[in-house]
Short mmCIF file of C-alpha atoms and ligand atoms in Angstrom, two decimals:
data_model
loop_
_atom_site.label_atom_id
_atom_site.label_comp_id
_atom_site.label_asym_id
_atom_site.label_seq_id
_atom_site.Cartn_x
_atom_site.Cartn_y
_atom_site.Cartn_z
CA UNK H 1 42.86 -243.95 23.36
CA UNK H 2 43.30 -241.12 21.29
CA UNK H 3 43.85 -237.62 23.09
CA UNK H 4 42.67 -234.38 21.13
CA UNK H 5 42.84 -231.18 21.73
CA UNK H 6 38.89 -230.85 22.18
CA UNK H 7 35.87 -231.05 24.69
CA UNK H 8 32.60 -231.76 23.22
CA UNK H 9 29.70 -229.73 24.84
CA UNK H 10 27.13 -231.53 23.56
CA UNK H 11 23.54 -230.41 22.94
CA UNK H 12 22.68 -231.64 26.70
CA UNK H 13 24.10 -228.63 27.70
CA UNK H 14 26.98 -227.78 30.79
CA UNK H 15 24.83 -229.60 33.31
CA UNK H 16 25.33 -233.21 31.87
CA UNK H 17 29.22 -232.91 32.42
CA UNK H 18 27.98 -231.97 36.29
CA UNK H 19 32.06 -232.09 37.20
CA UNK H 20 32.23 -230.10 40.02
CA UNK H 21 34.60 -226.97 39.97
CA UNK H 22 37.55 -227.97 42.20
CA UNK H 23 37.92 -225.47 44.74
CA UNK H 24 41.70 -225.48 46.39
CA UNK H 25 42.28 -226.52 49.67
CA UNK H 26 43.49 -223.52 51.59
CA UNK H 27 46.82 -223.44 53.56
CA UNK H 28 46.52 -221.64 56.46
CA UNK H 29 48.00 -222.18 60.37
CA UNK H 30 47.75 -218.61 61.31
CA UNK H 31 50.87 -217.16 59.34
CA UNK H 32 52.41 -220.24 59.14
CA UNK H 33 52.18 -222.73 56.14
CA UNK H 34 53.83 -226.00 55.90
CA UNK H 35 54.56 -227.59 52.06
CA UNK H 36 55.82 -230.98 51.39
CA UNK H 37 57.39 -231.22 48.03
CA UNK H 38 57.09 -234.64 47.20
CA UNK H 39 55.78 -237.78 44.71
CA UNK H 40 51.86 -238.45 44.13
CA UNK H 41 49.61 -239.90 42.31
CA UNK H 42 46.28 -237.77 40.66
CA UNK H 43 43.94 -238.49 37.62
CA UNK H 44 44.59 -235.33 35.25
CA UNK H 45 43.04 -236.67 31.92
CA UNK H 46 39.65 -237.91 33.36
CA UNK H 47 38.47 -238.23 36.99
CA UNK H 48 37.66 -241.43 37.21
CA UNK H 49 41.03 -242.39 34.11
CA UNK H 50 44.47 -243.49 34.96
CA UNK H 51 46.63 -241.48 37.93
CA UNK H 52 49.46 -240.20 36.97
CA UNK H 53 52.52 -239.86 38.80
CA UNK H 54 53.26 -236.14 39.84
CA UNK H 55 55.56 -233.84 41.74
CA UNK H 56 53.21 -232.08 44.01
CA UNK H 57 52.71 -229.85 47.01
CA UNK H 58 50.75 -231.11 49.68
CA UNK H 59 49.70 -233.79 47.30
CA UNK H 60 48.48 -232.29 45.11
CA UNK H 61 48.87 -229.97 41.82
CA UNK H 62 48.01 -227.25 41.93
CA UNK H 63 49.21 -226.79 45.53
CA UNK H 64 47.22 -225.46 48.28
CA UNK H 65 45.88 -221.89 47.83
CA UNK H 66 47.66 -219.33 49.66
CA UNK H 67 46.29 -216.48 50.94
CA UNK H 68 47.53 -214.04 52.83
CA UNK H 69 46.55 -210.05 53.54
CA UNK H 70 48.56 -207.39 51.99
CA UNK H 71 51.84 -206.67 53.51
CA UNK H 72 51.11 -209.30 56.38
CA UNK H 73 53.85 -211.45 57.15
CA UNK H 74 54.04 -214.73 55.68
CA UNK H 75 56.09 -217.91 56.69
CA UNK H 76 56.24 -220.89 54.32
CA UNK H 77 58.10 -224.13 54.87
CA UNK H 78 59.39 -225.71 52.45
CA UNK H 79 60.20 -229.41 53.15
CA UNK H 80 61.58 -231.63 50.09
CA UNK H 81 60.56 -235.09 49.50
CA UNK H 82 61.53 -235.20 45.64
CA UNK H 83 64.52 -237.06 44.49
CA UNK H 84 66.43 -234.13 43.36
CA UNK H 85 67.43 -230.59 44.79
CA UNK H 86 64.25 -227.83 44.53
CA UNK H 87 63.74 -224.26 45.73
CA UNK H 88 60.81 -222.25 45.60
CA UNK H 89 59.86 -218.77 43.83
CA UNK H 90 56.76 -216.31 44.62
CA UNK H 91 55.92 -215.24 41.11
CA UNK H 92 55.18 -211.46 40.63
CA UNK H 93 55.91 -210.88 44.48
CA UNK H 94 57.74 -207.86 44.86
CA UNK H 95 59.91 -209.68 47.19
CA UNK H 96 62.96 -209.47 49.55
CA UNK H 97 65.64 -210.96 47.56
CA UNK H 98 66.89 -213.28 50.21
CA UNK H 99 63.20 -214.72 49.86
CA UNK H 100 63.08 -215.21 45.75
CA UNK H 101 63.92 -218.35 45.67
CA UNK H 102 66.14 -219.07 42.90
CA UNK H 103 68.58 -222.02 43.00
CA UNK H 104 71.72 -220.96 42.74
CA UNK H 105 71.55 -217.02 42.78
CA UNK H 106 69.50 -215.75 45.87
CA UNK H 107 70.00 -219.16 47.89
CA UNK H 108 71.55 -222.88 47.82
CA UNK H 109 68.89 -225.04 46.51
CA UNK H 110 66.82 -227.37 48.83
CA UNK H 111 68.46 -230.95 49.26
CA UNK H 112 65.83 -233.57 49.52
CA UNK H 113 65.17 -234.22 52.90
CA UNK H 114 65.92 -231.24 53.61
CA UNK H 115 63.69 -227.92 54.12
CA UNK H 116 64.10 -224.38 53.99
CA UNK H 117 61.10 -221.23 55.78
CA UNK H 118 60.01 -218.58 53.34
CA UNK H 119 59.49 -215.50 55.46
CA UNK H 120 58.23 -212.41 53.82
CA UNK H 121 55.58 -209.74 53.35
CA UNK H 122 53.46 -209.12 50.02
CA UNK H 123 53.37 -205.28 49.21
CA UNK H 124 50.79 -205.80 46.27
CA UNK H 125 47.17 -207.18 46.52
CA UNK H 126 46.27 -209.11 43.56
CA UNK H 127 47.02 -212.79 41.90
CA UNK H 128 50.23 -214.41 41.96
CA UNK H 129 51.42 -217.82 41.99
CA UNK H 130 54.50 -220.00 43.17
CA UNK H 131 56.69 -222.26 42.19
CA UNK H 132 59.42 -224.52 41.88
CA UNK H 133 62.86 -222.85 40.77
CA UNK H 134 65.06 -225.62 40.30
CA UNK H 135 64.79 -227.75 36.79
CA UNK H 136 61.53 -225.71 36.48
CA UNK H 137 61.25 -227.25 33.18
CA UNK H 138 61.36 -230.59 35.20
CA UNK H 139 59.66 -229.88 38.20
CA UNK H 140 56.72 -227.59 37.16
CA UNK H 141 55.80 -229.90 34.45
CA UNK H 142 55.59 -232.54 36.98
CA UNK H 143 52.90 -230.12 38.96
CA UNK H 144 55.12 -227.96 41.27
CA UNK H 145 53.00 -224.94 41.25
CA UNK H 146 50.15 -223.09 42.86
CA UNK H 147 48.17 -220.10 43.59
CA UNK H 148 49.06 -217.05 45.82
CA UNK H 149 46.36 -214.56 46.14
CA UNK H 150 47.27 -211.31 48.02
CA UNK H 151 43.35 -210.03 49.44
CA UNK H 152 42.91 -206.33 49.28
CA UNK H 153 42.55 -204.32 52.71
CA UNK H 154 39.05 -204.31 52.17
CA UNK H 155 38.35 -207.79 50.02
CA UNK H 156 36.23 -206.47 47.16
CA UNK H 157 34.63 -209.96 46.32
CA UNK H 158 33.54 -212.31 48.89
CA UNK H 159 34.61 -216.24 48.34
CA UNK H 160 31.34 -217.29 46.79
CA UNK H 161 32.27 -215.07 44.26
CA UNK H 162 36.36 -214.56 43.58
CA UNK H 163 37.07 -217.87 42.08
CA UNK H 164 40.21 -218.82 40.97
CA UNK H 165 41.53 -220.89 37.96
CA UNK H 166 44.93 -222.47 37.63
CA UNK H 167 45.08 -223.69 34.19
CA UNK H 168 47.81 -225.89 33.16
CA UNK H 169 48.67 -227.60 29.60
CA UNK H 170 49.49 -231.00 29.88
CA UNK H 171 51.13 -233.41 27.61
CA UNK H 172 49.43 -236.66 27.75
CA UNK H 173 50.49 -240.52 26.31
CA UNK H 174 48.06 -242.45 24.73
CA UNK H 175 46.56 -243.79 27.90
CA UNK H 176 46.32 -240.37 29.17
CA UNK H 177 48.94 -240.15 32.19
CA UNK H 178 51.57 -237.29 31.79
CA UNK H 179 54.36 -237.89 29.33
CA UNK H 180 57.30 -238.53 31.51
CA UNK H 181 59.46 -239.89 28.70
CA UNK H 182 59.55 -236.61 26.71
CA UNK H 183 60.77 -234.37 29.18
CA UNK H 184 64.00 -232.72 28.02
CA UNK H 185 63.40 -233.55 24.28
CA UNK H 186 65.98 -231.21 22.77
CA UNK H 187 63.38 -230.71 20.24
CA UNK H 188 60.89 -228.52 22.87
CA UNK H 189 64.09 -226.92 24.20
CA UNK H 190 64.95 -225.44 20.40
CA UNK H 191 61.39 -225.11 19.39
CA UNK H 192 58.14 -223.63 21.22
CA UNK H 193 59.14 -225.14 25.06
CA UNK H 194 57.49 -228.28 25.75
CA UNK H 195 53.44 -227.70 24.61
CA UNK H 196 50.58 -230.16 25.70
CA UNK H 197 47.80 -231.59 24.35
CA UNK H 198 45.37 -231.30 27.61
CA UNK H 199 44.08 -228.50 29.56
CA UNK H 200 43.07 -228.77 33.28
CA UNK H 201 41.60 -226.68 35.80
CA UNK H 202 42.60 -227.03 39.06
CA UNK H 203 43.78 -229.84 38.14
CA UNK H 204 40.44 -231.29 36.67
CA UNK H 205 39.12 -231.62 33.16
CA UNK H 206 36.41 -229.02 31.75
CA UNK H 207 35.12 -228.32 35.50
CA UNK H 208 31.58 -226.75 35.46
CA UNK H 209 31.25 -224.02 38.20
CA UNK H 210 27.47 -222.43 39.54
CA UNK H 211 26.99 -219.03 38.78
CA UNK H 212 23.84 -216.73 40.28
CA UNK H 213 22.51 -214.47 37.68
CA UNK H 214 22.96 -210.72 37.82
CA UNK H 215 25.91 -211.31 40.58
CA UNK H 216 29.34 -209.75 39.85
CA UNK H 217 32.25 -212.62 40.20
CA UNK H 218 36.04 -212.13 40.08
CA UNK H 219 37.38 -214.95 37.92
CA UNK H 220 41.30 -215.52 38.20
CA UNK H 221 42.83 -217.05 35.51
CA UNK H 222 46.57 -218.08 36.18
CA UNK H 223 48.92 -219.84 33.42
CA UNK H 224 50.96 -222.47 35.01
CA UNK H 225 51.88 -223.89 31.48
CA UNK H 226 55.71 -224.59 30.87
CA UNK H 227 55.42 -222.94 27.22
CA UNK H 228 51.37 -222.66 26.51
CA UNK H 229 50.09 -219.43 25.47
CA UNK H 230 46.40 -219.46 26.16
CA UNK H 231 44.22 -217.62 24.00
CA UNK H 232 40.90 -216.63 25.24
CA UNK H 233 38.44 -214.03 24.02
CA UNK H 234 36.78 -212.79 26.98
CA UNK H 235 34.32 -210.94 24.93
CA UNK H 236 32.43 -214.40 24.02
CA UNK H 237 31.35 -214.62 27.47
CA UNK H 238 30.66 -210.98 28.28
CA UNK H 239 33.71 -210.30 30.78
CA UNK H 240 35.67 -207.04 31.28
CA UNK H 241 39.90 -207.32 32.18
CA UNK H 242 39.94 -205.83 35.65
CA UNK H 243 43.89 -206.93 36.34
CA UNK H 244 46.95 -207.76 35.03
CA UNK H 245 50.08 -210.00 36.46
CA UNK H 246 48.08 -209.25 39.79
CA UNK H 247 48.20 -205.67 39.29
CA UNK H 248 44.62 -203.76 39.22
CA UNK H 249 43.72 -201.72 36.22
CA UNK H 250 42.04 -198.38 37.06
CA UNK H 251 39.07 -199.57 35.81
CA UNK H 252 37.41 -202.44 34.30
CA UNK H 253 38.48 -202.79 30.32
CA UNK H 254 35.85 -204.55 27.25
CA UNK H 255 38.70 -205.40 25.01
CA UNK H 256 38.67 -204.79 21.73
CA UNK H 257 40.96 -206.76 20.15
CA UNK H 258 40.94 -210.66 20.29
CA UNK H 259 42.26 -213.12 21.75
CA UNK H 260 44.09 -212.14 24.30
CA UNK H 261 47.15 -214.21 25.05
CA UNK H 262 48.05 -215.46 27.99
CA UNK H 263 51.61 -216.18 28.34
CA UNK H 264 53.18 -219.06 30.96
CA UNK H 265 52.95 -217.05 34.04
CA UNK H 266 50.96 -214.66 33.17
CA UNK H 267 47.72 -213.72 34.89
CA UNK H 268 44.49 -211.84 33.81
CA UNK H 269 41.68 -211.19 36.31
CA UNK H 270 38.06 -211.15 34.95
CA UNK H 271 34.91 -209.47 36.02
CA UNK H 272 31.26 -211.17 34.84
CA UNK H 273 28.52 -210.40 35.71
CA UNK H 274 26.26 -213.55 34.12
CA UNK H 275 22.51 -212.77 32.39
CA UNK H 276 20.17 -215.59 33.37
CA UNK H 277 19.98 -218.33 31.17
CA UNK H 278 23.53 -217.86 29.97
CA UNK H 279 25.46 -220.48 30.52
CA UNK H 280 28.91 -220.22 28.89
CA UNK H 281 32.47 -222.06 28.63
CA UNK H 282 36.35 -220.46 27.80
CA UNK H 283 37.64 -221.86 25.07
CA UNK H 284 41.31 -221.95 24.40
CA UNK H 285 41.61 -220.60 20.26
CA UNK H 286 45.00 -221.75 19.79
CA UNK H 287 44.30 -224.76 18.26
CA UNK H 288 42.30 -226.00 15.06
CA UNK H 289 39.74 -226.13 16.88
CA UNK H 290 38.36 -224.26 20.14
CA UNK H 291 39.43 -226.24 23.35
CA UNK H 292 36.60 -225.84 26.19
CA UNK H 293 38.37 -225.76 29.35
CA UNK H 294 35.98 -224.60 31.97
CA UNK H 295 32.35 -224.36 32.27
CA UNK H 296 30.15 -221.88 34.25
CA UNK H 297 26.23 -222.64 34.64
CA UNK H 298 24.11 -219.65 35.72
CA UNK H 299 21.12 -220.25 37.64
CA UNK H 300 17.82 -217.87 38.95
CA UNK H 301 16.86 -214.55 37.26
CA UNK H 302 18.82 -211.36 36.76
CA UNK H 303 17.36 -209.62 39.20
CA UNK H 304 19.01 -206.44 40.34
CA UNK H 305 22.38 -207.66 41.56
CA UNK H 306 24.60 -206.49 43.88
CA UNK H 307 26.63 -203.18 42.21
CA UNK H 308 30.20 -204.04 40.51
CA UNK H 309 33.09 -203.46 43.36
CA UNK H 310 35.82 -201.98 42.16
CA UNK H 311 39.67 -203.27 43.35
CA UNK H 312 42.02 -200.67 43.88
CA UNK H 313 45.48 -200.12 42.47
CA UNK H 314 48.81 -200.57 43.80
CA UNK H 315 51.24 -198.29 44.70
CA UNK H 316 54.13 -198.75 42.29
CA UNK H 317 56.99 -196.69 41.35
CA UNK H 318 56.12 -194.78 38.32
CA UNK H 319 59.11 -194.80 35.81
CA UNK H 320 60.94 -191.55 34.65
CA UNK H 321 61.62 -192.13 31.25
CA UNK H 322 63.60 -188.70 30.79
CA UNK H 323 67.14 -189.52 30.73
CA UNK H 324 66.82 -193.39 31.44
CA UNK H 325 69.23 -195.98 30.96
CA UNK H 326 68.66 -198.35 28.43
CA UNK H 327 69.75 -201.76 28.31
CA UNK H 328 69.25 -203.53 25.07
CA UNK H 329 68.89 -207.50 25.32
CA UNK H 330 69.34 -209.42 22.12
CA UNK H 331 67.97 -212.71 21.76
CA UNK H 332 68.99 -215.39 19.41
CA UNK H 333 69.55 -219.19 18.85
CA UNK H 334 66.67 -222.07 18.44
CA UNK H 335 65.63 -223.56 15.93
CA UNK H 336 65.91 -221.77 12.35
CA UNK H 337 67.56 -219.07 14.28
CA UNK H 338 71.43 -218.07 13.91
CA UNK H 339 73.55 -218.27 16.73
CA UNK H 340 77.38 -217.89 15.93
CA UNK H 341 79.79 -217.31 18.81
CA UNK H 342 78.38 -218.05 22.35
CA UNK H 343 79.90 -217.60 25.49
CA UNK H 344 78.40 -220.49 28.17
CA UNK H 345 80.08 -220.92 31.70
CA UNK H 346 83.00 -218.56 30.78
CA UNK H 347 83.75 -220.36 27.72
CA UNK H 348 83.37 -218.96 24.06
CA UNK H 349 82.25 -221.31 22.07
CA UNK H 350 81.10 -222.09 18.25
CA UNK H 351 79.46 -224.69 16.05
CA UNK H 352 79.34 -228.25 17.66
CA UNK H 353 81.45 -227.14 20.81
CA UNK H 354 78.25 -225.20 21.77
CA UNK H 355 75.50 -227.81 20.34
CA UNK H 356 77.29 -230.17 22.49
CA UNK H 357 76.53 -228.05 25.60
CA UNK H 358 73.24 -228.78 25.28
CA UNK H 359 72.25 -225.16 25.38
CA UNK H 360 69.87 -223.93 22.21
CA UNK H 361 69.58 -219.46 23.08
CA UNK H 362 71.39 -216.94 24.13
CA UNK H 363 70.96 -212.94 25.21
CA UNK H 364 73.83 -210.92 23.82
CA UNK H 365 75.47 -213.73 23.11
CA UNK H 366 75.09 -215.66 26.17
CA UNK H 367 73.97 -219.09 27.21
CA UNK H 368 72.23 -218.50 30.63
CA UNK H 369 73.88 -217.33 33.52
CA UNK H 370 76.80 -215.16 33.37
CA UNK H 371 79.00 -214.64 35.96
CA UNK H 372 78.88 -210.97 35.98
CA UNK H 373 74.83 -209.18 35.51
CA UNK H 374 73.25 -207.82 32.48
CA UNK H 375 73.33 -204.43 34.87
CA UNK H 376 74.06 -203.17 37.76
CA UNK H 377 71.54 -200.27 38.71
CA UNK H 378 71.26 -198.40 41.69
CA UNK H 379 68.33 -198.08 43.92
CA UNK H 380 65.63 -195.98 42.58
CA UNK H 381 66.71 -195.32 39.23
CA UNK H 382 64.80 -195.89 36.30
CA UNK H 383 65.97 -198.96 33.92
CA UNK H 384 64.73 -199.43 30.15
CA UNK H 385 64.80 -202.99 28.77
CA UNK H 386 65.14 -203.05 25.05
CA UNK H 387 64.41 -206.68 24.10
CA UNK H 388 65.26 -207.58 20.34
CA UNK H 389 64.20 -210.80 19.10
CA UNK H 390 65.84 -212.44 16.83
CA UNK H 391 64.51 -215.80 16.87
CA UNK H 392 61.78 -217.34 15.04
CA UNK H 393 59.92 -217.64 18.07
CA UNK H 394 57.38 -216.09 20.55
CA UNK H 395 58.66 -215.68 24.43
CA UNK H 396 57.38 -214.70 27.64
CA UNK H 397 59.87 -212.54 29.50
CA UNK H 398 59.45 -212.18 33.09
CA UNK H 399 61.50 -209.83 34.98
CA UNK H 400 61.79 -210.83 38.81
CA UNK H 401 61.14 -208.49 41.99
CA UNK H 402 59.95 -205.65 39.72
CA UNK H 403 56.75 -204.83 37.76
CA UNK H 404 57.06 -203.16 34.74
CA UNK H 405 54.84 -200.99 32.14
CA UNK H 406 55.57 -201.80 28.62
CA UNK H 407 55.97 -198.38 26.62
CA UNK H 408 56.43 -199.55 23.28
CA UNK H 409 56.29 -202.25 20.78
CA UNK H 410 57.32 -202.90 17.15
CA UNK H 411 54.54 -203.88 14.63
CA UNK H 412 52.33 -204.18 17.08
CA UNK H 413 49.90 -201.81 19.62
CA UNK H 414 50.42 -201.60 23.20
CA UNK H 415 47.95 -201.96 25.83
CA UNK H 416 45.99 -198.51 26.57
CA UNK H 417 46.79 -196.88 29.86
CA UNK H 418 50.12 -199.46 29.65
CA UNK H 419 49.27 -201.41 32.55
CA UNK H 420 51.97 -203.20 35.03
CA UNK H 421 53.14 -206.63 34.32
CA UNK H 422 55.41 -208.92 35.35
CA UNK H 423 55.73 -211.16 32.44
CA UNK H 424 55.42 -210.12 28.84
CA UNK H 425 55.01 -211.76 25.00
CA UNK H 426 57.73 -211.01 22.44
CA UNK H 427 56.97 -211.84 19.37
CA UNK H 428 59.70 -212.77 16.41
CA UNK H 429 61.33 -210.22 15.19
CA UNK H 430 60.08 -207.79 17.51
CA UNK H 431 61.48 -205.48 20.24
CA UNK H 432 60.02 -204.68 23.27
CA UNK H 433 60.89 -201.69 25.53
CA UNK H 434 59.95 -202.29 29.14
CA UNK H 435 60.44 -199.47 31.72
CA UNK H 436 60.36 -199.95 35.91
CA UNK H 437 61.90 -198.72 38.90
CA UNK H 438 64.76 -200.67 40.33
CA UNK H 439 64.07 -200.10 43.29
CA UNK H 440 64.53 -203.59 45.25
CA UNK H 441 67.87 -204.46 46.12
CA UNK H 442 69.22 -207.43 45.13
CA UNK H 443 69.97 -210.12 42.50
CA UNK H 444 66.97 -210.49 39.87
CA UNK H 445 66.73 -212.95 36.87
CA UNK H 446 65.30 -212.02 33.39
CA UNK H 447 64.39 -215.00 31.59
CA UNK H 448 61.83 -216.86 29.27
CA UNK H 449 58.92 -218.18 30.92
CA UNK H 450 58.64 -220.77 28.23
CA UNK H 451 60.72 -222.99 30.72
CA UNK H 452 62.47 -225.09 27.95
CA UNK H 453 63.74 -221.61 26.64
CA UNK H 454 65.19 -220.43 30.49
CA UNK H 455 66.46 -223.84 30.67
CA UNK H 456 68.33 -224.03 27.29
CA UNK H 457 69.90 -220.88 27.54
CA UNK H 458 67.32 -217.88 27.96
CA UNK H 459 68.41 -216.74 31.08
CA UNK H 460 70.28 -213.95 32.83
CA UNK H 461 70.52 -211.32 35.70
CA UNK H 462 70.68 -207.93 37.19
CA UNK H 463 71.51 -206.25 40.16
CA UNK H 464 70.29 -203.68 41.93
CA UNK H 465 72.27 -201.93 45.01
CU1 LIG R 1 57.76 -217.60 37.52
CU2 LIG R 1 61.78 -217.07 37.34
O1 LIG R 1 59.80 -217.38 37.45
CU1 LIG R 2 61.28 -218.25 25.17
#
């Protein structure tokens, strides 16, 4: 069986391929939430094709959705029934640090058999995800992932119509169960991460979801690729951006550029509003060709709908640019990229002593971790990152605990009104200045989303006290 990067819609239209839209199941004991890391089976390439084995929550990838109500408290238990040592990370969550959930800087990571309770509040409403944070590379190509969706005060959208997307990028072998054997290739590590050649939605194939005509729907879409930047023009199908990384724009935005990327991690939140007799898919434009990867049907007339509720915004510390620190982070390494004199684990080292590490990147001339952090700023005070790229490769820096407005951009324009993210593209041979707040106190990673990138070097750490 060949695999390609393609769906046919054929001329029978959305409603032949009558595949259901998953809809999550939804974890919820009051505030408490139980999640079994563990082994299971699930048919990603075709529902009724071959299982593959996965690493899943609650059996399956994505995970349960999680929902919880802005700034109520949530507990999460964490048992693990993998083979090997996990932890768990609340993506975009403007977290306690105690609660991040990253192996081997804000706690010991999980042994299996053993389990560990989450226990924290979410300040920001909006769409965020979780994790695994151990061998992410490993573990949330495997599946280890899900949604986290933080409902307003006053939920804008009600359930019929806030649907939510976790898109992943698969790689497939020939009889279209996930590609175990290729994870780690040193090749994905030194080149674009590890990139797949089969898109699900909630962990189905091209799903086809009912719309009503003239209704306004929130659509979340939520990158849970190890390396996949998803391009999507939103403008084919009519919608307007209405958040970012979980954060809220002011107001609904038609862009006018295309496509928009979608990084790993990232998030974009879309507003329709579908005209009768409309039916429409997104397309991923990446590729040679475009790659359908969810369906929407829309039934009865347009009559006059319901009006267009509007989400509010967060309450986030606005930076102070005037007199603010900058820290410059330079990256190099990869493939076609030059790397010289690195320092990994304490040790400088050059040439083959540092190819034999196994590590590919480096920021300021360091392979992951270092033992002291990138910065040390103190509560409140604004912090400038000035990333440099000097690879021949695209990344998706996220910076933990903290969202962040990007204020400028070489080569390139920025987004209008500069709106808050948590995870952001860099581009080769561009620099990036990102400005935030540090205002949560703690140990934070900056890293490459592209997980083969954090893993093979593209990793490091701040502090703020
Ligand atoms: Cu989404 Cu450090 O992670
Ligand atoms: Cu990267």
């Amino acid at each position: 069986m060949h695999i390609t990067r393609r769906h046919f819609v054929g001329g029978a239209g959305l409603a032949a391929l009558a595949v259901q839209f998953p809809s999550l199941a939804l974890a919820r004991q009051g505030s408490f939430i139980d999640l079994v890391a563990g082994p299971s089976q699930q048919a990603i390439f075709q529902p009724d094709g071959p299982a593959s084995d996965l690493w899943t929550y609650n059996g399956s990838a994505p995970g349960p959705e999680i929902r919880v109500r802005r700034d109520e408290r949530v507990r999460v238990r964490l048992t693990n029934n993998l083979e090997e040592p996990t932890s768990l990370h609340w993506h975009g969550i403007r977290i306690d640090n105690a609660m991040d959930g990253v192996a081997g800087l804000t706690q010991e990571p999980i042994e299996p058999g053993e389990s560990f309770e989450y226990d924290f509040v979410a300040p920001d409403a909006g769409t965020y995800w979780y994790h695994a944070h151990n061998k992410s590379w490993n573990q949330v190509a495997r599946g280890l992932y899900g949604p986290l969706i933080v409902d307003e005060d006053e939920v804008p959208f009600d359930r019929a119509h806030d649907l939510t997307l976790v898109i992943d990028d698969w790689r497939l072998a020939g009889e279209g169960t996930l590609d175990v054997a290729s994870l780690g290739s040193l090749m994905d590590w030194s080149h674009d991460g590890r990139l797949g050649n089969w898109l699900t939605v909630n962990g189905r194939a091209m799903p086809v979801n009912m719309l009503n005509a003239g209704e306004p729907y929130r659509l979340r879409l939520i990158n849970a690729s190890n390396a996949r930047i998803l391009e999507i023009d939103p403008n084919r199908f009519d919608a307007k951006v209405i958040a970012y990384d979980g954060q809220a724009l002011p107001e609904p935005v038609r862009l006018t550029y295309a496509p928009l990327m979608v990084g790993p991690a990232q998030r974009v939140d879309l507003l329709i509003v579908p005209q009768a007799g409309s039916d429409f898919v997104i397309e991923e434009l990446s590729g040679d060709t475009p790659f359908a990867f969810a369906g929407f049907e829309v039934r009865g007339e347009t009559a006059d709908g319901p009006g267009v509720p509007s989400l509010p915004v967060n309450d986030l510390p606005e930076p102070e640019l005037a007199g603010a620190r900058t820290v410059r982070v330079e990256m190099t390494g990869g493939a076609m990229g030059n790397i010289g004199r690195v320092t990994y684990n304490g040790k400088v080292l050059e040439g083959s002593d540092f190819r034999d590490t196994g590590q590919v990147w480096a920021f300021n001339g360091i392979a992951n971790l270092p033992e002291t952090p990138l910065y040390s700023a103190q509560r409140g005070e604004t912090i400038v990152i000035e990333t440099v790229n000097n690879t021949a490769f695209v990344h998706a820096m996220h910076v933990h605990g903290h969202h962040f407005r990007v204020i400028e951009r070489s080569g390139s324009e920025i987004d209008v009104g500069q709106p808050w993210r948590d995870t952001f593209l860099v581009g080769p041979q561009q620099t990036t200045r990102i400005a935030f707040v540090a205002d949560n106190p703690g140990k934070w990673l900056y890293h490459c989303h592209m997980l083969e990138h954090a893993a093979g070097g593209m990793n490091t750490w701040f502090e703020v006290t």
